[in-house]
Amino acid sequence: MAPIIVSRTPALLLLAVLAGPSTLTSAHLRAPRNSKLPVEAWLSTPELIEHWGYPAETHTVQTDDGFLIDVHRIPGPKLGDKPGVGSRRTPVLIAHGYSASSECMVLRPHDNLAFMLADAGFDVWLGNTRGNFYGKRHLTLSPQDKEFWDFGWHENGLLDMSATIDLILRETGEPSVVFVGHSMGCSSLFALLSDRPEYNAKVRAGFLLAPAVYFTNLQGVFLQIRRTPLLRVVHRSWLRLNMENPITRAPYPRLCLPPNSLVMNPSCMKLFTEAQGPFYNMANNTYMPILMRHWPAGSSVGQTTHFLQLIIQGDGFRKYDYGPEMNSVRYGSNRPPEYNLTNVNSPMFLFYSATDYQANGKDVKRLASDIPGTAGLIKTPTKIFNHLDIMYEEAAAKLIYKRLIKQMTKYRSIY
C-alpha cells in the first residue's frame, strides 16, 4: 500500500445531462460484479501507480485558506529497475486540466508522460486541485457548504498550486521544481506567476501542453458559444455562484460506454470532437474508454464561468468578471484587469497542435510572444492532434514527450 504522508460547454453540458445524476467519485468507484473491464478503469491514483509496478506516496497539502488536498508522488523508477540518475532526483510537478485529477495521468504503464519521467530519473509529483476527488476536505467547511465552492482556477493557481510547490520544496530540499501543465493547469500557473512573481524563482522551467490562456481563434462548439446571444447576456449573471458544478461530480460511463464495453458511443465521441477537435485515432481510440471512467473528477461553477468569460469576450487573459459594480470594488475598474504576463520570466516551452479547437495555434503563438520567459514553441508534428490527444494519446510519447524530456534534462539538478 502506498504510504500516506501528511504535510503542511454546450456539448459537454448535453453529455452530462444525458449521463444522469450521480454522487459517486472515481476515487471510490469499484468495478461492478462480473466486470469484464480492465482493473485500471476503477483504481485510485495510488492504486494505479502501484498496479503498474511503481512506488507511490500520498502527501496532503494544506492551503492558506484551509483546504486539504492530496498530492501523489512517484519517487522512483519501476520497482526492480536500477535508479539510473543518482539517489536524488529533480522534482517535476504535473498539473492536470479542467475537471481532471491525478488519476488521469497514470491510466497506462507505457507511453505515459508521468512514468516516462520517473524512468528518466525525475521525482514525479501529480498535483490535484480543490473540488476534485482528492480536494474535498477543508479545516472548517464541508462540500455541502456553498462557501466551499467559492473558487475558480485563479484560486487553484494562487492557493493550491503555490502550496503544492512549497510542499514539494520542503519535502525534497530542492530550491525549485520543473513544471508540466495541461490546459487549465497552465491557466492556473500563469495566474500564479503573474500575481505572485516571486514564484518564478521556484519554477526552474515550465512545459506547457495546450495552454488554455487566449481564446481569440476558437473552433467548434466554443466558437458557437461565443456566437450565442443568450450566453453573452447571462455569463455575468452567473458570477461566482459559490456552488459545485453538478455536471462534473462523477465520470460519464453510462452515456459514453455501455456496461463492460471499451468502445465509445459514436455520439459521445462526436460531442468530444466538437469540443476538443478531431482525434488522432478516431477509429480505434484506446484512451477515451478508460479516461471516461475517471473524468470528470469535479469542478466549481467558478472554474467553468471564468473560462466562459474568456471564451465569450475573446479579448485577453483577464481576471474573473464580477460585473461593473463589484469589479470596481475588487479591481478599481469596471472591467477585470488582464493578468500581467510580463511577470512570467521562468523558461517556458509551449506545445500546441494543429487541430486543437481550444488552444489554437495562433493563440499559443501570441502567448509565446507575450511572456518574456518563452524558451521554445513546439508544434506537434502531425496534421491531426487535439486538446486531449496531447495529454492522453499513446502516440504523444513519440511525437511530443521524448522531445519534452530531452529539453527537460537541461534543467536537471546537479549534485
Short mmCIF file of N, CA and C in Angstrom, two decimals, residues 9-10 12 98 153 183 187 211-228 231-232 235 238 274-276 303-319 321 335 356-360 363 366 387:
data_model
loop_
_atom_site.label_atom_id
_atom_site.label_comp_id
_atom_site.label_asym_id
_atom_site.label_seq_id
_atom_site.Cartn_x
_atom_site.Cartn_y
_atom_site.Cartn_z
N THR A 9 -20.01 23.81 -21.18
CA THR A 9 -19.80 23.75 -22.63
C THR A 9 -21.00 23.07 -23.35
N PRO A 10 -21.71 23.64 -24.24
CA PRO A 10 -22.98 23.01 -24.61
C PRO A 10 -22.87 21.53 -24.88
N LEU A 12 -20.68 19.40 -23.86
CA LEU A 12 -20.40 18.69 -22.63
C LEU A 12 -21.56 18.81 -21.65
N TYR A 98 -8.84 20.84 -16.90
CA TYR A 98 -10.17 21.12 -16.36
C TYR A 98 -10.88 19.86 -15.89
N TRP A 153 -10.24 28.72 -11.23
CA TRP A 153 -8.87 28.29 -11.47
C TRP A 153 -7.85 29.35 -11.05
N SER A 183 -3.54 22.37 -20.31
CA SER A 183 -4.77 23.16 -20.41
C SER A 183 -4.95 24.07 -19.18
N SER A 187 -3.29 27.62 -17.23
CA SER A 187 -4.01 28.84 -16.84
C SER A 187 -3.70 29.20 -15.40
N PRO A 211 -1.72 25.14 -23.69
CA PRO A 211 -2.06 26.13 -22.66
C PRO A 211 -3.36 26.88 -22.98
N ALA A 212 -4.30 26.84 -22.04
CA ALA A 212 -5.59 27.50 -22.21
C ALA A 212 -5.51 28.90 -21.62
N VAL A 213 -5.11 29.86 -22.44
CA VAL A 213 -4.90 31.23 -21.98
C VAL A 213 -5.67 32.22 -22.87
N TYR A 214 -5.34 32.26 -24.15
CA TYR A 214 -6.05 33.13 -25.08
C TYR A 214 -7.06 32.31 -25.88
N PHE A 215 -8.22 32.94 -26.17
CA PHE A 215 -9.30 32.24 -26.87
C PHE A 215 -9.84 33.09 -28.02
N THR A 216 -8.97 33.71 -28.76
CA THR A 216 -9.40 34.55 -29.88
C THR A 216 -9.80 33.73 -31.08
N ASN A 217 -9.05 32.67 -31.37
CA ASN A 217 -9.23 31.89 -32.60
C ASN A 217 -9.84 30.52 -32.31
N LEU A 218 -11.04 30.53 -31.81
CA LEU A 218 -11.71 29.28 -31.43
C LEU A 218 -12.32 28.58 -32.63
N GLN A 219 -12.57 27.27 -32.45
CA GLN A 219 -13.27 26.48 -33.44
C GLN A 219 -14.30 25.61 -32.73
N GLY A 220 -15.16 24.99 -33.51
CA GLY A 220 -16.12 24.03 -32.97
C GLY A 220 -17.13 24.64 -32.03
N VAL A 221 -17.49 23.88 -30.99
CA VAL A 221 -18.58 24.26 -30.11
C VAL A 221 -18.27 25.54 -29.34
N PHE A 222 -16.98 25.80 -29.05
CA PHE A 222 -16.65 27.00 -28.29
C PHE A 222 -16.82 28.27 -29.12
N LEU A 223 -16.65 28.16 -30.41
CA LEU A 223 -16.96 29.30 -31.29
C LEU A 223 -18.47 29.52 -31.31
N GLN A 224 -19.25 28.44 -31.28
CA GLN A 224 -20.71 28.57 -31.22
C GLN A 224 -21.13 29.24 -29.92
N ILE A 225 -20.45 28.92 -28.82
CA ILE A 225 -20.76 29.56 -27.54
C ILE A 225 -20.58 31.07 -27.65
N ARG A 226 -19.49 31.50 -28.26
CA ARG A 226 -19.23 32.93 -28.41
C ARG A 226 -20.33 33.61 -29.22
N ARG A 227 -20.89 32.89 -30.17
CA ARG A 227 -21.90 33.47 -31.06
C ARG A 227 -23.32 33.33 -30.53
N THR A 228 -23.50 32.73 -29.34
CA THR A 228 -24.83 32.51 -28.78
C THR A 228 -25.25 33.75 -27.99
N LEU A 231 -25.96 33.36 -24.08
CA LEU A 231 -24.79 33.17 -23.23
C LEU A 231 -24.02 34.47 -23.05
N ARG A 232 -24.02 35.32 -24.06
CA ARG A 232 -23.31 36.59 -23.95
C ARG A 232 -23.97 37.49 -22.91
N HIS A 235 -23.71 35.18 -18.93
CA HIS A 235 -22.49 34.68 -18.31
C HIS A 235 -22.07 35.52 -17.11
N TRP A 238 -24.19 34.70 -13.84
CA TRP A 238 -23.81 33.50 -13.07
C TRP A 238 -22.81 33.88 -11.98
N GLU A 274 -16.39 17.85 -31.30
CA GLU A 274 -16.85 19.23 -31.48
C GLU A 274 -16.23 20.18 -30.46
N ALA A 275 -15.85 19.63 -29.30
CA ALA A 275 -15.27 20.47 -28.25
C ALA A 275 -13.75 20.48 -28.28
N GLN A 276 -13.13 19.33 -28.59
CA GLN A 276 -11.68 19.20 -28.46
C GLN A 276 -10.94 19.27 -29.79
N GLN A 303 -14.82 27.90 -11.88
CA GLN A 303 -13.85 27.50 -12.90
C GLN A 303 -14.48 27.59 -14.29
N THR A 304 -15.68 27.02 -14.41
CA THR A 304 -16.36 26.97 -15.69
C THR A 304 -16.70 28.37 -16.19
N THR A 305 -17.25 29.19 -15.31
CA THR A 305 -17.70 30.52 -15.70
C THR A 305 -16.53 31.41 -16.12
N HIS A 306 -15.41 31.31 -15.41
CA HIS A 306 -14.25 32.12 -15.77
C HIS A 306 -13.78 31.78 -17.19
N PHE A 307 -13.74 30.49 -17.52
CA PHE A 307 -13.39 30.12 -18.89
C PHE A 307 -14.41 30.64 -19.89
N LEU A 308 -15.69 30.53 -19.56
CA LEU A 308 -16.73 31.03 -20.46
C LEU A 308 -16.57 32.53 -20.70
N GLN A 309 -16.21 33.27 -19.66
CA GLN A 309 -15.99 34.70 -19.83
C GLN A 309 -14.87 34.98 -20.82
N LEU A 310 -13.76 34.26 -20.69
CA LEU A 310 -12.65 34.45 -21.62
C LEU A 310 -13.03 34.06 -23.04
N ILE A 311 -13.81 32.98 -23.16
CA ILE A 311 -14.24 32.50 -24.48
C ILE A 311 -15.19 33.50 -25.13
N ILE A 312 -16.14 34.00 -24.37
CA ILE A 312 -17.15 34.91 -24.92
C ILE A 312 -16.54 36.26 -25.28
N GLN A 313 -15.68 36.79 -24.42
CA GLN A 313 -15.06 38.09 -24.69
C GLN A 313 -13.94 37.97 -25.72
N GLY A 314 -13.10 36.95 -25.58
CA GLY A 314 -12.05 36.69 -26.56
C GLY A 314 -11.04 37.80 -26.73
N ASP A 315 -10.86 38.65 -25.69
CA ASP A 315 -10.01 39.83 -25.86
C ASP A 315 -8.82 39.86 -24.90
N GLY A 316 -8.47 38.73 -24.32
CA GLY A 316 -7.31 38.73 -23.45
C GLY A 316 -7.43 37.73 -22.32
N PHE A 317 -6.39 37.68 -21.50
CA PHE A 317 -6.33 36.78 -20.35
C PHE A 317 -6.63 37.62 -19.11
N ARG A 318 -7.92 37.69 -18.79
CA ARG A 318 -8.39 38.61 -17.75
C ARG A 318 -8.83 37.86 -16.49
N LYS A 319 -8.84 38.61 -15.40
CA LYS A 319 -9.32 38.07 -14.13
C LYS A 319 -10.84 37.92 -14.16
N ASP A 321 -14.70 38.21 -13.97
CA ASP A 321 -15.60 39.34 -14.17
C ASP A 321 -16.80 39.21 -13.23
N ARG A 335 -14.02 46.97 -15.62
CA ARG A 335 -13.66 45.71 -16.27
C ARG A 335 -12.56 45.01 -15.48
N ASP A 356 -6.32 21.51 -32.49
CA ASP A 356 -6.81 21.77 -31.14
C ASP A 356 -7.84 22.90 -31.21
N TYR A 357 -9.10 22.61 -30.91
CA TYR A 357 -10.16 23.61 -31.02
C TYR A 357 -10.14 24.62 -29.86
N GLN A 358 -9.44 24.32 -28.77
CA GLN A 358 -9.42 25.22 -27.61
C GLN A 358 -8.14 26.05 -27.56
N ALA A 359 -6.98 25.39 -27.61
CA ALA A 359 -5.71 26.11 -27.60
C ALA A 359 -5.21 26.22 -29.03
N ASN A 360 -5.82 27.13 -29.78
CA ASN A 360 -5.49 27.30 -31.19
C ASN A 360 -4.03 27.74 -31.36
N ASP A 363 -3.30 31.40 -31.08
CA ASP A 363 -3.37 31.92 -29.72
C ASP A 363 -2.15 31.52 -28.90
N ARG A 366 0.67 33.73 -29.93
CA ARG A 366 0.52 35.05 -29.29
C ARG A 366 0.99 34.99 -27.85
N HIS A 387 -6.99 18.58 -28.33
CA HIS A 387 -6.71 19.12 -27.00
C HIS A 387 -6.50 18.01 -25.97
#
